[in-house]
CSV table of C-alpha atoms in Angstrom, one decimal:
chain,number,residue,atom,x,y,z
A,18,MET,CA,50.7,41.4,45.7
A,19,PRO,CA,45.7,34.2,43.7
A,20,ALA,CA,36.2,24.5,42.1
A,21,SER,CA,33.9,22.6,43.6
A,22,THR,CA,32.4,19.5,44.2
A,23,VAL,CA,30.4,18.3,47.4
A,24,ARG,CA,31.2,15.0,48.5
A,25,LYS,CA,28.3,12.8,49.7
A,26,ARG,CA,27.4,12.8,53.4
A,27,SER,CA,25.7,10.3,55.2
A,28,ARG,CA,22.0,10.2,55.0
A,29,SER,CA,21.3,11.6,58.1
A,30,ARG,CA,23.8,14.6,58.1
A,31,ILE,CA,21.9,15.2,55.2
A,32,ILE,CA,18.6,15.0,56.7
A,33,GLY,CA,20.1,17.1,60.2
A,34,ALA,CA,21.4,19.5,57.6
A,35,ALA,CA,18.5,20.0,55.7
A,36,ALA,CA,16.5,20.5,58.9
A,37,LEU,CA,18.6,23.2,60.4
A,38,ALA,CA,18.3,25.0,56.8
A,39,ALA,CA,14.5,25.0,57.0
A,40,GLY,CA,14.8,26.1,60.4
A,41,ALA,CA,17.1,29.2,60.1
A,42,SER,CA,14.9,32.4,59.9
A,43,LEU,CA,17.9,35.0,60.2
A,44,MET,CA,20.0,35.5,57.2
A,45,LEU,CA,23.1,37.0,57.5
A,46,ALA,CA,23.9,40.7,55.2
A,47,ALA,CA,26.4,40.5,52.8
A,48,CYS,CA,29.0,43.2,52.8
A,49,GLY,CA,27.8,46.3,50.4
A,50,SER,CA,25.5,45.9,47.9
A,51,THR,CA,26.1,42.3,47.5
A,52,LYS,CA,23.6,39.6,48.2
A,53,ASP,CA,24.4,36.4,50.3
A,54,THR,CA,22.9,32.9,49.9
A,55,ALA,CA,22.5,30.9,53.3
A,56,SER,CA,23.4,27.2,53.2
A,57,ALA,CA,23.8,24.6,55.7
A,58,GLY,CA,27.4,24.6,57.3
A,59,SER,CA,28.7,25.0,61.2
A,60,GLY,CA,26.7,27.6,61.8
A,61,GLY,CA,29.8,29.8,62.1
A,62,THR,CA,31.7,27.9,64.8
A,63,GLY,CA,34.5,25.9,65.4
A,64,LYS,CA,38.1,26.0,65.4
A,65,VAL,CA,40.1,27.7,62.3
A,66,GLY,CA,43.5,27.1,61.1
A,67,VAL,CA,45.5,30.1,59.9
A,68,ILE,CA,48.6,28.9,57.9
A,69,LEU,CA,51.4,31.9,57.0
A,70,PRO,CA,53.6,31.4,54.2
A,71,LEU,CA,56.4,32.7,55.9
A,72,LEU,CA,57.2,34.6,59.0
A,73,THR,CA,60.8,36.1,57.9
A,74,SER,CA,59.6,39.0,56.6
A,75,PRO,CA,58.3,42.3,59.0
A,76,PHE,CA,55.1,42.4,56.8
A,77,TRP,CA,53.8,38.5,57.4
A,78,GLN,CA,55.1,39.1,61.2
A,79,SER,CA,52.6,42.1,61.4
A,80,TYR,CA,50.0,39.9,59.8
A,81,ASN,CA,50.8,37.2,62.5
A,82,ASP,CA,50.6,39.5,64.9
A,83,TYR,CA,46.8,41.1,63.5
A,84,VAL,CA,45.3,37.4,64.1
A,85,PRO,CA,44.5,36.9,67.1
A,86,ARG,CA,43.2,40.5,67.7
A,87,MET,CA,41.2,40.2,64.8
A,88,ALA,CA,39.6,36.9,65.6
A,89,LYS,CA,38.6,38.1,68.7
A,90,SER,CA,36.7,41.4,67.7
A,91,GLU,CA,35.5,38.8,64.7
A,92,GLY,CA,34.2,36.0,67.4
A,93,VAL,CA,36.5,33.2,65.2
A,94,GLU,CA,38.4,30.8,67.7
A,95,VAL,CA,41.6,29.9,66.2
A,96,LEU,CA,44.5,27.7,66.7
A,97,LYS,CA,47.8,28.8,67.1
A,98,THR,CA,49.1,30.0,63.7
A,99,VAL,CA,51.2,27.9,61.6
A,100,ASN,CA,54.3,29.2,59.3
A,101,SER,CA,55.1,26.9,56.3
A,102,ASN,CA,58.5,28.7,55.9
A,103,SER,CA,58.7,29.5,52.2
A,104,ASP,CA,58.2,25.8,51.5
A,105,PRO,CA,54.9,25.3,49.4
A,106,SER,CA,55.3,21.4,50.1
A,107,GLN,CA,55.8,22.1,54.0
A,108,GLN,CA,52.3,24.1,53.1
A,109,ILE,CA,50.6,21.2,52.0
A,110,THR,CA,51.4,19.0,55.2
A,111,ASP,CA,50.6,21.9,57.3
A,112,ILE,CA,46.9,21.8,55.6
A,113,ASP,CA,46.9,18.4,56.4
A,114,ASN,CA,47.5,18.3,59.8
A,115,GLU,CA,45.0,21.3,60.4
A,116,LEU,CA,42.3,19.4,59.0
A,117,THR,CA,43.4,16.3,61.1
A,118,GLN,CA,43.2,18.8,64.0
A,119,GLY,CA,39.6,18.9,63.1
A,120,VAL,CA,39.4,22.6,62.0
A,121,LYS,CA,36.2,23.6,60.1
A,122,GLY,CA,37.8,26.4,58.6
A,123,LEU,CA,41.0,27.1,57.4
A,124,VAL,CA,42.6,30.7,56.3
A,125,VAL,CA,45.8,29.9,54.1
A,126,ALA,CA,48.2,32.3,52.3
A,127,PRO,CA,49.4,29.9,49.9
A,128,LEU,CA,53.1,29.9,48.2
A,129,ASP,CA,52.4,28.7,45.3
A,130,SER,CA,49.3,29.6,43.2
A,131,ALA,CA,49.6,25.7,41.3
A,132,ALA,CA,50.7,24.0,44.3
A,133,ILE,CA,48.2,24.8,46.6
A,134,GLN,CA,45.1,23.2,44.9
A,135,ALA,CA,46.7,19.8,47.1
A,136,GLY,CA,46.0,21.5,49.8
A,137,LEU,CA,42.9,22.9,48.6
A,138,ASP,CA,41.2,19.4,47.5
A,139,GLN,CA,42.3,17.9,50.5
A,140,ALA,CA,40.4,20.6,52.6
A,141,GLU,CA,37.2,20.0,50.1
A,142,ARG,CA,37.1,16.5,50.4
A,143,LYS,CA,36.8,17.1,54.5
A,144,GLY,CA,34.3,19.9,53.8
A,145,VAL,CA,36.2,22.2,55.1
A,146,PRO,CA,36.2,25.7,53.8
A,147,VAL,CA,39.1,27.7,52.9
A,148,VAL,CA,39.7,31.5,52.8
A,149,ALA,CA,42.9,32.3,50.7
A,150,VAL,CA,44.6,35.6,51.9
A,151,ASP,CA,47.3,37.5,49.7
A,152,VAL,CA,47.4,34.9,46.7
A,153,ALA,CA,45.0,33.3,44.8
A,154,PRO,CA,45.0,30.0,43.8
A,155,ASP,CA,45.4,28.8,39.8
A,156,LYS,CA,42.8,26.2,40.8
A,157,GLY,CA,41.0,24.7,43.9
A,158,LYS,CA,37.8,25.5,45.8
A,159,VAL,CA,38.0,28.5,48.0
A,160,ALA,CA,35.1,30.8,49.8
A,161,MET,CA,37.0,33.9,48.9
A,162,VAL,CA,40.6,35.7,48.2
A,163,VAL,CA,41.4,38.1,50.3
A,164,ARG,CA,43.9,40.3,48.6
A,165,ALA,CA,44.5,43.5,46.8
A,166,ASP,CA,44.9,44.2,43.4
A,167,ASN,CA,48.4,43.4,42.7
A,168,VAL,CA,48.3,44.5,39.3
A,169,ALA,CA,47.7,48.1,40.4
A,170,TYR,CA,50.8,47.6,42.8
A,171,GLY,CA,52.9,47.3,39.4
A,172,GLU,CA,51.6,50.1,37.7
A,173,LYS,CA,51.3,52.5,40.7
A,174,ALA,CA,55.3,51.8,40.7
A,175,CYS,CA,55.6,52.5,36.8
A,176,ASP,CA,53.9,55.9,37.3
A,177,TYR,CA,55.6,56.7,40.0
A,178,LEU,CA,59.3,56.0,38.9
A,179,GLY,CA,58.0,57.0,35.4
A,180,GLN,CA,57.2,60.5,36.5
A,181,HIS,CA,60.6,60.9,38.5
A,182,VAL,CA,62.6,59.3,36.5
A,183,SER,CA,62.9,61.3,32.8
A,184,SER,CA,64.8,58.3,31.1
A,185,GLY,CA,67.4,55.4,31.9
A,186,LYS,CA,67.6,51.7,33.6
A,187,VAL,CA,64.8,51.0,36.2
A,188,VAL,CA,65.3,48.0,37.7
A,189,GLN,CA,62.3,45.7,39.3
A,190,ILE,CA,63.5,42.9,41.9
A,191,MET,CA,60.6,40.5,41.4
A,192,GLY,CA,58.6,38.2,43.5
A,193,ASP,CA,58.0,34.5,43.2
A,194,LEU,CA,57.2,33.6,39.8
A,195,ALA,CA,55.6,30.5,40.8
A,196,SER,CA,53.0,32.8,42.6
A,197,VAL,CA,49.8,35.2,40.8
A,198,ASN,CA,51.3,37.8,43.1
A,199,GLY,CA,54.9,38.1,41.6
A,200,ARG,CA,53.4,37.5,38.0
A,201,ASP,CA,50.7,40.2,38.3
A,202,ARG,CA,53.3,43.0,39.9
A,203,SER,CA,56.2,42.1,37.3
A,204,GLU,CA,53.8,42.1,34.3
A,205,ALA,CA,51.9,44.9,35.6
A,206,PHE,CA,54.8,47.0,35.7
A,207,ARG,CA,56.8,45.7,32.8
A,208,SER,CA,53.9,46.4,29.8
A,209,CYS,CA,52.9,50.2,32.3
A,210,VAL,CA,56.0,51.2,31.5
A,211,LYS,CA,56.7,50.1,27.7
A,212,ARG,CA,53.2,51.9,27.2
A,213,LYS,CA,53.6,55.0,29.2
A,214,TYR,CA,57.4,55.7,29.6
A,215,PRO,CA,59.3,54.3,26.4
A,216,LYS,CA,62.2,56.4,27.6
A,217,LEU,CA,63.1,54.1,30.8
A,218,LYS,CA,64.4,50.4,30.2
A,219,VAL,CA,63.7,47.9,32.3
A,220,LEU,CA,66.1,45.4,33.8
A,221,GLU,CA,64.8,42.5,35.9
A,222,ILE,CA,65.5,40.3,39.2
A,223,PRO,CA,63.8,37.1,39.9
A,224,ALA,CA,64.6,36.9,43.3
A,225,LYS,CA,61.2,34.6,44.3
A,226,TRP,CA,60.7,36.8,47.9
A,227,GLU,CA,64.8,35.8,49.3
A,228,SER,CA,66.3,38.6,50.6
A,229,ASP,CA,69.7,36.8,49.9
A,230,THR,CA,68.8,36.2,46.4
A,231,ALA,CA,67.7,39.8,45.9
A,232,ALA,CA,71.2,41.4,47.5
A,233,ALA,CA,73.6,38.9,45.5
A,234,LYS,CA,71.7,39.6,41.9
A,235,LEU,CA,71.3,43.3,42.7
A,236,ASP,CA,74.8,43.9,43.1
A,237,THR,CA,76.5,42.1,40.3
A,238,LEU,CA,73.6,43.8,38.2
A,239,LEU,CA,74.7,47.1,39.5
A,240,GLY,CA,78.4,46.5,38.8
A,241,ALA,CA,77.1,45.8,35.3
A,242,ASN,CA,75.1,48.8,35.3
A,243,PRO,CA,76.1,51.8,37.5
A,244,ASP,CA,74.0,54.2,35.9
A,245,ILE,CA,70.7,52.5,37.6
A,246,LYS,CA,68.1,55.5,37.9
A,247,GLY,CA,65.2,53.7,39.8
A,248,ILE,CA,64.3,50.6,41.5
A,249,TYR,CA,60.8,48.7,42.5
A,250,LEU,CA,61.1,46.3,45.1
A,251,GLN,CA,58.1,44.0,44.7
A,252,ALA,CA,58.2,43.4,48.8
A,253,GLY,CA,60.0,45.1,51.1
A,254,GLY,CA,59.7,42.8,53.8
A,255,VAL,CA,62.1,40.6,52.3
A,256,TYR,CA,63.8,43.1,49.6
A,257,LEU,CA,64.5,46.5,51.6
A,258,ALA,CA,67.4,45.5,53.8
A,259,PRO,CA,69.5,43.8,51.3
A,260,THR,CA,68.7,46.7,48.8
A,261,LEU,CA,69.8,49.7,51.2
A,262,GLN,CA,72.9,47.6,52.2
A,263,THR,CA,73.8,46.5,49.0
A,264,LEU,CA,73.7,50.5,47.7
A,265,LYS,CA,75.5,51.8,50.7
A,266,SER,CA,78.0,49.1,50.1
A,267,LYS,CA,78.8,50.7,46.4
A,268,ASP,CA,78.2,54.4,47.9
A,269,MET,CA,75.0,54.6,46.0
A,270,LEU,CA,72.6,55.1,49.0
A,271,LYS,CA,72.2,59.0,48.3
A,272,PRO,CA,69.2,61.0,50.2
A,273,ALA,CA,66.3,62.1,48.0
A,274,GLY,CA,67.2,65.4,46.5
A,275,GLN,CA,70.6,64.8,46.6
A,276,GLN,CA,72.4,64.4,42.8
A,277,GLY,CA,72.8,60.6,42.2
A,278,HIS,CA,70.3,59.1,44.5
A,279,ILE,CA,68.1,56.1,42.9
A,280,ALA,CA,64.6,56.7,43.0
A,281,ILE,CA,63.0,53.5,44.7
A,282,VAL,CA,59.2,52.4,45.0
A,283,SER,CA,59.0,49.8,47.6
A,284,ASN,CA,55.7,47.2,48.2
A,285,ASP,CA,54.1,46.0,51.6
A,286,GLY,CA,53.6,49.2,53.9
A,287,ILE,CA,56.0,48.1,56.6
A,288,PRO,CA,57.4,50.3,59.4
A,289,GLN,CA,60.5,50.1,58.0
A,290,GLU,CA,59.6,51.5,54.8
A,291,TYR,CA,57.8,54.3,56.6
A,292,ASP,CA,61.1,55.4,58.3
A,293,ALA,CA,63.3,54.8,54.6
A,294,ILE,CA,60.7,57.2,53.2
A,295,ARG,CA,61.0,59.8,56.6
A,296,LYS,CA,64.7,59.9,55.8
A,297,GLY,CA,65.0,60.2,52.1
A,298,ARG,CA,66.4,56.1,51.5
A,299,ILE,CA,63.3,55.3,49.4
A,300,ASP,CA,60.5,57.5,48.0
A,301,ALA,CA,57.2,55.8,48.1
A,302,THR,CA,55.3,52.3,49.2
A,303,VAL,CA,52.2,50.5,48.0
A,304,SER,CA,50.5,50.0,51.4
A,305,GLN,CA,49.7,46.2,51.0
A,306,PRO,CA,46.6,45.9,54.1
A,307,ALA,CA,48.1,43.3,56.5
A,308,ASP,CA,45.4,44.6,59.6
A,309,ALA,CA,43.1,43.8,56.8
A,310,TYR,CA,44.0,40.5,55.5
A,311,ALA,CA,43.8,39.2,59.2
A,312,LYS,CA,40.1,40.9,58.9
A,313,TYR,CA,38.5,40.0,56.3
A,314,GLY,CA,40.4,36.3,56.0
A,315,LEU,CA,38.8,35.6,59.6
A,316,TYR,CA,35.2,37.6,58.4
A,317,TYR,CA,34.9,35.4,55.3
A,318,ILE,CA,36.0,32.3,56.6
A,319,LYS,CA,33.2,32.7,59.8
A,320,ALA,CA,30.7,33.6,56.5
A,321,ALA,CA,31.8,30.4,54.9
A,322,MET,CA,31.0,28.1,57.9
A,323,ALA,CA,27.9,29.4,58.1
A,324,GLY,CA,27.1,28.5,54.4
A,325,LYS,CA,26.9,31.7,53.7
A,326,THR,CA,27.9,32.9,49.6
A,327,PHE,CA,29.0,36.1,48.4
A,328,LYS,CA,28.2,37.9,44.7
A,329,PRO,CA,30.5,40.3,42.9
A,330,GLY,CA,29.9,44.1,44.0
A,331,PRO,CA,31.0,46.8,45.8
A,332,THR,CA,31.6,46.1,50.0
A,333,ASP,CA,30.7,48.1,52.9
A,334,HIS,CA,34.3,48.3,53.6
A,335,GLY,CA,36.0,50.4,50.8
A,336,SER,CA,36.5,47.2,48.4
A,337,THR,CA,35.3,45.8,45.4
A,338,ILE,CA,34.4,41.9,45.0
A,339,VAL,CA,35.2,40.8,41.7
A,340,ARG,CA,35.3,37.4,39.9
A,341,LEU,CA,38.6,36.2,38.9
A,342,PRO,CA,39.1,34.3,35.5
A,343,GLY,CA,38.9,30.7,37.1
A,344,GLY,CA,35.5,31.5,38.6
A,345,ILE,CA,36.3,32.1,42.2
A,346,LEU,CA,35.3,35.5,43.8
A,347,GLU,CA,38.3,37.9,45.3
A,348,ASP,CA,37.3,40.8,47.9
A,349,GLN,CA,40.4,43.4,46.2
A,350,LEU,CA,40.6,45.6,49.4
A,351,PRO,CA,42.2,49.4,48.9
A,352,ALA,CA,46.6,49.5,49.0
A,353,PRO,CA,47.3,53.7,48.7
A,354,LEU,CA,50.6,54.8,47.3
A,355,VAL,CA,52.3,56.1,50.5
A,356,THR,CA,55.0,59.0,49.6
A,357,LYS,CA,56.7,61.5,52.2
A,358,ALA,CA,53.0,63.6,51.7
A,359,ASN,CA,50.9,60.8,53.7
A,360,VAL,CA,53.8,58.7,55.5
A,361,ASP,CA,52.7,60.3,58.7
A,362,ASP,CA,49.0,59.5,58.3
A,363,PRO,CA,48.0,57.8,61.4
A,364,THR,CA,45.4,55.3,59.5
A,365,LEU,CA,47.9,53.4,57.6
A,366,TRP,CA,48.5,50.5,59.5
A,367,GLY,CA,52.1,50.7,59.2
A,368,ASN,CA,51.6,53.5,61.6
A,369,ALA,CA,49.8,51.8,64.2
A,370,VAL,CA,52.2,48.9,64.7
A,371,LYS,CA,54.3,49.1,67.9
């Protein structure tokens, strides 16, 4: 739940690139109604490095599984994915290692929106384009951010709980506030409740995308507040299991429709959440598109390697490209709310995972 200085090249490379640009007569079509501008690049070919933030979440495991499949469909040659294991410093090292291997493009899911700038600067110095997936950087050059609207995540969770819990205490188990995703979801949920559902009181657990932290802090919070009416999980991939286990240990895990049920809205769209919805353990989740993250992350890096650029506007795949405050572009992909009413929809990526 998200800059640019082109380094000087040798005179021969400039002349060669100019000749290539002058001789090229075919320009790829931009998404939807947006227009692209072609410039010299690697022609969209060359090896691409894909760097993951972590692999302890079913969401990122699914994304990792989608990468080679989408690479084949998009015609992109990818190296074996690299796992930064929840360490922002390691992620910078991973970027440097990929650059050393001579990749022509990088698809990175940043762990820290500020810290990632060091890696983006390394890539820019080597003339290697980067596409950011899931998280937008605070600074640094990227060709595109592929991400759903994380503000909408928080607002959808707020509206669902607000419409099903008339009054009382609700909890949001937050992500890492060093990530723009954690900040966007947290502030959106908080401000929405304050604005639209003043009878609800929000309690907050900063959990940094860590399951153990979420479990320990939720256990403490429930001990002091046994009258909790609702919970918002900002990342079901890491928070779902510990939340359900903690509630069960306190005999507070009541199925939907039964007295004492705590309304729970999650965020990711993994199969485990869908199973929990079917069983009445949680009520809803926002489906974050792991498949589309992989598909369009690779689509945009191929375009960037070919020197193609985009402008804000609607796309041909049901999303909208927007310009972020820092000036970079973001393709905001759809992320539907999933409840018992539509949990069996075969078009949801979580229902396609084997």
